[in-house]
Short mmCIF file of C-alpha atoms and ligand atoms in Angstrom, two decimals:
data_model
loop_
_atom_site.label_atom_id
_atom_site.label_comp_id
_atom_site.label_asym_id
_atom_site.label_seq_id
_atom_site.Cartn_x
_atom_site.Cartn_y
_atom_site.Cartn_z
CA UNK L 1 56.16 94.00 107.66
CA UNK L 2 59.79 93.01 107.08
CA UNK L 3 61.32 94.10 103.75
CA UNK L 4 61.54 91.23 101.22
CA UNK L 5 64.69 89.18 101.72
CA UNK L 6 66.01 87.34 98.65
CA UNK L 7 67.90 84.17 99.60
CA UNK L 8 69.61 82.45 96.66
CA UNK L 9 69.78 78.66 96.90
CA UNK L 10 73.20 77.29 96.08
CA UNK L 11 71.53 74.11 94.82
CA UNK L 12 71.26 75.97 91.52
CA UNK L 13 74.83 77.28 91.72
CA UNK L 14 77.96 75.78 90.14
CA UNK L 15 78.77 72.70 92.22
CA UNK L 16 82.31 72.51 90.80
CA UNK L 17 82.85 76.08 92.03
CA UNK L 18 80.54 76.56 94.98
CA UNK L 19 82.73 79.28 96.49
CA UNK L 20 82.27 81.33 93.29
CA UNK L 21 78.49 80.95 93.59
CA UNK L 22 78.63 82.14 97.20
CA UNK L 23 80.85 85.05 96.14
CA UNK L 24 78.33 86.08 93.47
CA UNK L 25 75.60 86.34 96.12
CA UNK L 26 77.88 88.51 98.24
CA UNK L 27 78.89 90.65 95.27
CA UNK L 28 75.33 91.62 94.38
CA UNK L 29 74.85 92.82 97.96
CA UNK L 30 72.64 90.08 99.37
CA UNK L 31 72.99 88.96 102.99
CA UNK L 32 71.67 85.39 103.12
CA UNK L 33 72.36 82.20 101.18
CA UNK L 34 70.29 78.98 101.34
CA UNK L 35 72.11 75.65 101.64
CA UNK L 36 70.03 72.54 100.85
CA UNK L 37 71.15 69.37 102.64
CA UNK L 38 69.59 66.11 101.36
CA UNK L 39 70.11 62.55 102.61
CA UNK L 40 68.64 60.34 99.87
CA UNK L 41 66.00 59.09 102.36
CA UNK L 42 63.75 61.96 103.36
CA UNK L 43 64.07 63.19 99.78
CA UNK L 44 65.18 61.18 96.72
CA UNK L 45 68.33 63.22 96.15
CA UNK L 46 71.74 63.91 97.73
CA UNK L 47 73.72 67.11 98.06
CA UNK L 48 76.59 67.82 100.46
CA UNK L 49 77.42 67.74 104.16
CA UNK L 50 78.95 69.82 106.96
CA UNK L 51 82.47 69.58 105.50
CA UNK L 52 81.37 71.57 102.47
CA UNK L 53 79.53 74.11 104.63
CA UNK L 54 82.66 74.58 106.77
CA UNK L 55 84.79 75.09 103.65
CA UNK L 56 82.36 77.73 102.32
CA UNK L 57 82.27 79.43 105.72
CA UNK L 58 86.03 80.04 105.53
CA UNK L 59 85.56 82.43 102.62
CA UNK L 60 82.18 83.97 103.39
CA UNK L 61 80.47 86.05 106.04
CA UNK L 62 76.98 85.59 104.59
CA UNK L 63 74.14 84.37 106.79
CA UNK L 64 74.02 80.61 106.12
CA UNK L 65 70.38 79.45 105.98
CA UNK L 66 70.75 75.66 106.23
CA UNK L 67 67.71 73.61 105.16
CA UNK L 68 68.04 70.03 106.44
CA UNK L 69 66.02 67.56 104.36
CA UNK L 70 66.93 64.58 106.53
CA UNK L 71 65.11 61.67 108.18
CA UNK L 72 67.10 62.18 111.39
CA UNK L 73 67.93 65.88 111.55
CA UNK L 74 68.54 65.72 115.30
CA UNK L 75 71.74 63.77 114.61
CA UNK L 76 73.20 66.49 112.42
CA UNK L 77 72.36 69.86 113.98
CA UNK L 78 75.61 69.93 115.93
CA UNK L 79 77.96 69.26 112.97
CA UNK L 80 76.16 71.89 110.89
CA UNK L 81 76.27 74.43 113.71
CA UNK L 82 80.00 73.78 114.11
CA UNK L 83 80.42 74.12 110.34
CA UNK L 84 79.14 77.69 110.53
CA UNK L 85 75.37 77.55 109.97
CA UNK L 86 73.60 80.75 111.02
CA UNK L 87 70.11 79.22 110.95
CA UNK L 88 69.16 75.55 110.79
CA UNK L 89 65.73 74.46 109.60
CA UNK L 90 64.31 71.01 110.29
CA UNK L 91 61.26 69.35 108.76
CA UNK L 92 58.14 68.51 110.74
CA UNK L 93 57.37 65.26 108.92
CA UNK L 94 59.89 62.74 110.31
CA UNK L 95 59.39 61.55 113.89
CA UNK L 96 61.99 62.80 116.35
CA UNK L 97 61.95 65.21 119.29
CA UNK L 98 61.05 68.38 117.40
CA UNK L 99 60.88 70.67 120.46
CA UNK L 100 64.19 69.37 121.83
CA UNK L 101 65.91 69.68 118.46
CA UNK L 102 64.75 73.27 117.92
CA UNK L 103 65.92 74.18 121.42
CA UNK L 104 69.26 72.44 120.80
CA UNK L 105 69.79 74.46 117.62
CA UNK L 106 69.40 77.67 119.62
CA UNK L 107 71.62 76.36 122.38
CA UNK L 108 74.30 75.82 119.72
CA UNK L 109 74.09 79.53 118.90
CA UNK L 110 72.04 79.33 115.72
CA UNK L 111 68.57 80.52 114.83
CA UNK L 112 66.06 77.71 114.27
CA UNK L 113 63.41 77.09 111.64
CA UNK L 114 60.61 74.60 111.11
CA UNK L 115 59.76 73.37 107.58
CA UNK L 116 56.48 72.02 106.21
CA UNK L 117 56.10 69.96 103.05
CA UNK L 118 53.27 71.03 100.75
CA UNK L 119 50.92 68.35 102.08
CA UNK L 120 51.58 69.03 105.78
CA UNK L 121 48.81 71.18 107.29
CA UNK L 122 49.75 74.44 109.00
CA UNK L 123 48.00 73.22 112.17
CA UNK L 124 50.77 70.65 112.77
CA UNK L 125 53.31 73.48 113.16
CA UNK L 126 51.07 75.70 115.24
CA UNK L 127 52.18 74.42 118.70
CA UNK L 128 55.83 75.21 117.89
CA UNK L 129 55.44 78.80 116.74
CA UNK L 130 56.52 80.38 120.02
CA UNK L 131 59.91 78.65 119.78
CA UNK L 132 61.05 79.27 116.22
CA UNK L 133 62.81 82.09 114.37
CA UNK L 134 61.47 81.05 110.97
CA UNK L 135 58.73 78.95 109.40
CA UNK L 136 59.58 77.60 105.96
CA UNK L 137 56.56 76.84 103.78
CA UNK L 138 57.67 74.54 100.95
CA UNK L 139 55.97 75.59 97.73
CA UNK L 140 57.17 72.46 95.89
CA UNK L 141 57.80 68.90 97.06
CA UNK L 142 61.43 69.11 98.29
CA UNK L 143 64.29 67.28 96.59
CA UNK L 144 64.92 69.11 93.34
CA UNK L 145 65.30 72.64 92.04
CA UNK L 146 63.52 73.95 88.98
CA UNK L 147 59.99 72.78 89.84
CA UNK L 148 56.82 74.83 89.36
CA UNK L 149 55.46 76.93 92.20
CA UNK L 150 52.29 75.50 93.81
CA UNK L 151 49.81 78.32 94.16
CA UNK L 152 47.58 76.20 96.43
CA UNK L 153 50.09 76.89 99.24
CA UNK L 154 49.28 80.62 99.41
CA UNK L 155 46.53 80.19 102.07
CA UNK L 156 49.02 78.32 104.28
CA UNK L 157 51.39 81.30 104.15
CA UNK L 158 48.52 83.62 105.07
CA UNK L 159 47.56 81.34 107.97
CA UNK L 160 51.05 81.64 109.49
CA UNK L 161 50.94 85.40 109.00
CA UNK L 162 47.61 85.52 110.86
CA UNK L 163 48.97 83.52 113.80
CA UNK L 164 52.09 85.67 113.87
CA UNK L 165 50.03 88.84 114.04
CA UNK L 166 47.46 87.53 116.53
CA UNK L 167 50.13 86.29 118.94
CA UNK L 168 52.58 89.16 118.53
CA UNK L 169 55.31 86.75 117.36
CA UNK L 170 58.25 87.70 115.13
CA UNK L 171 59.25 84.58 113.20
CA UNK L 172 60.10 84.99 109.54
CA UNK L 173 57.88 83.34 106.93
CA UNK L 174 60.08 81.83 104.23
CA UNK L 175 58.96 80.24 100.97
CA UNK L 176 61.02 77.79 98.90
CA UNK L 177 60.35 76.27 95.50
CA UNK L 178 59.54 77.81 92.15
CA UNK L 179 60.13 81.35 93.41
CA UNK L 180 60.68 84.09 90.80
CA UNK L 181 59.57 87.72 90.69
CA UNK L 182 55.98 86.82 89.81
CA UNK L 183 55.46 84.03 92.34
CA UNK L 184 57.32 85.97 95.04
CA UNK L 185 54.90 88.84 94.51
CA UNK L 186 51.99 86.47 95.17
CA UNK L 187 53.68 85.13 98.32
CA UNK L 188 54.41 88.68 99.44
CA UNK L 189 50.70 89.48 99.20
CA UNK L 190 50.13 86.58 101.61
CA UNK L 191 52.75 88.16 103.94
CA UNK L 192 55.84 86.03 103.26
CA UNK L 193 59.07 87.99 103.88
CA UNK L 194 61.91 85.57 103.07
CA UNK L 195 62.23 84.15 99.54
CA UNK L 196 64.47 81.25 98.53
CA UNK L 197 65.31 81.43 94.83
CA UNK L 198 67.53 78.86 93.15
CA UNK L 199 67.00 78.69 89.42
CA UNK L 200 65.59 82.20 89.01
CA UNK L 201 68.65 83.79 90.67
CA UNK L 202 71.48 81.67 89.30
CA UNK L 203 70.04 81.45 85.77
CA UNK L 204 69.33 85.20 85.61
CA UNK L 205 71.29 86.96 82.85
CA UNK L 206 71.81 89.83 85.30
CA UNK L 207 71.73 88.59 88.93
CA UNK L 208 72.37 92.10 90.29
CA UNK L 209 69.41 93.44 88.30
CA UNK L 210 67.31 90.53 89.52
CA UNK L 211 68.21 91.30 93.14
CA UNK L 212 67.40 94.99 92.63
CA UNK L 213 64.01 94.14 91.11
CA UNK L 214 63.36 91.74 93.94
CA UNK L 215 63.90 94.43 96.57
CA UNK L 216 60.86 96.24 95.13
CA UNK L 217 58.28 93.44 95.20
C1 DX5 H 301 64.20 72.07 96.88
C2 DX5 H 301 65.05 72.98 97.70
C3 DX5 H 301 65.08 74.35 97.18
C4 DX5 H 301 65.57 74.51 95.78
C5 DX5 H 301 64.70 75.55 95.13
O1 DX5 H 301 64.08 70.86 97.54
O2 DX5 H 301 64.62 73.03 99.04
O3 DX5 H 301 65.78 75.23 98.06
O4 DX5 H 301 66.90 74.94 95.69
O5 DX5 H 301 65.01 75.62 93.79
P1 DX5 H 301 64.16 76.52 92.77
O6 DX5 H 301 64.23 77.93 93.24
O7 DX5 H 301 64.84 76.28 91.47
O8 DX5 H 301 62.73 75.99 92.79
ZN1 ZN H 302 65.56 74.57 100.38
#
């Protein structure tokens, strides 16, 4: 099993000083940062676009884990790849060419991920598993940080872990929403390896201590 990877979500960072929030993640020795992109259609909220990602890329070498919450993600994979995304995740729920978009992300030199909302059954993602680097199981309804973890999603995480093992695949299993040390421990027991944490990381009194504790879950 992969060691637990803590991925702070900049959604909970300081949006007047995003570069400082990225620098904090780097300073505590973490390798990945999660960038939430929202379009006001797929989710009822807005964040930022490729221009901001490109600006952050100029001062950071972190792995940029870009989570597209968009109705038409296929239109935006190229600008985000050019902006410096390392991995781009797209949701299953909207209708577009999922297989073609995942392949395009890889062709652009990025890793690709597939995301499921809480109410989307694991079976819908199952045909795509051979062509993804990461499956992101949303543990809240996407759109806002600071929501409560939904424990009912644990069996879905375990289902992806079973398929991964049975088929000898190597995709990461990422969880996002309401993740703190306690809920991450539960997800870890279901074989998740990649943990997005917004509020719990950026609101921690001691982010370095939080990251150190996280490494031991
Ligand atoms: C929610 C986003 C999350 C968000 C998580 O739509 O996808 O990445 O930042 O925030 P917390 O960790 O506060 O639940
Ligand atoms: Zn996210």
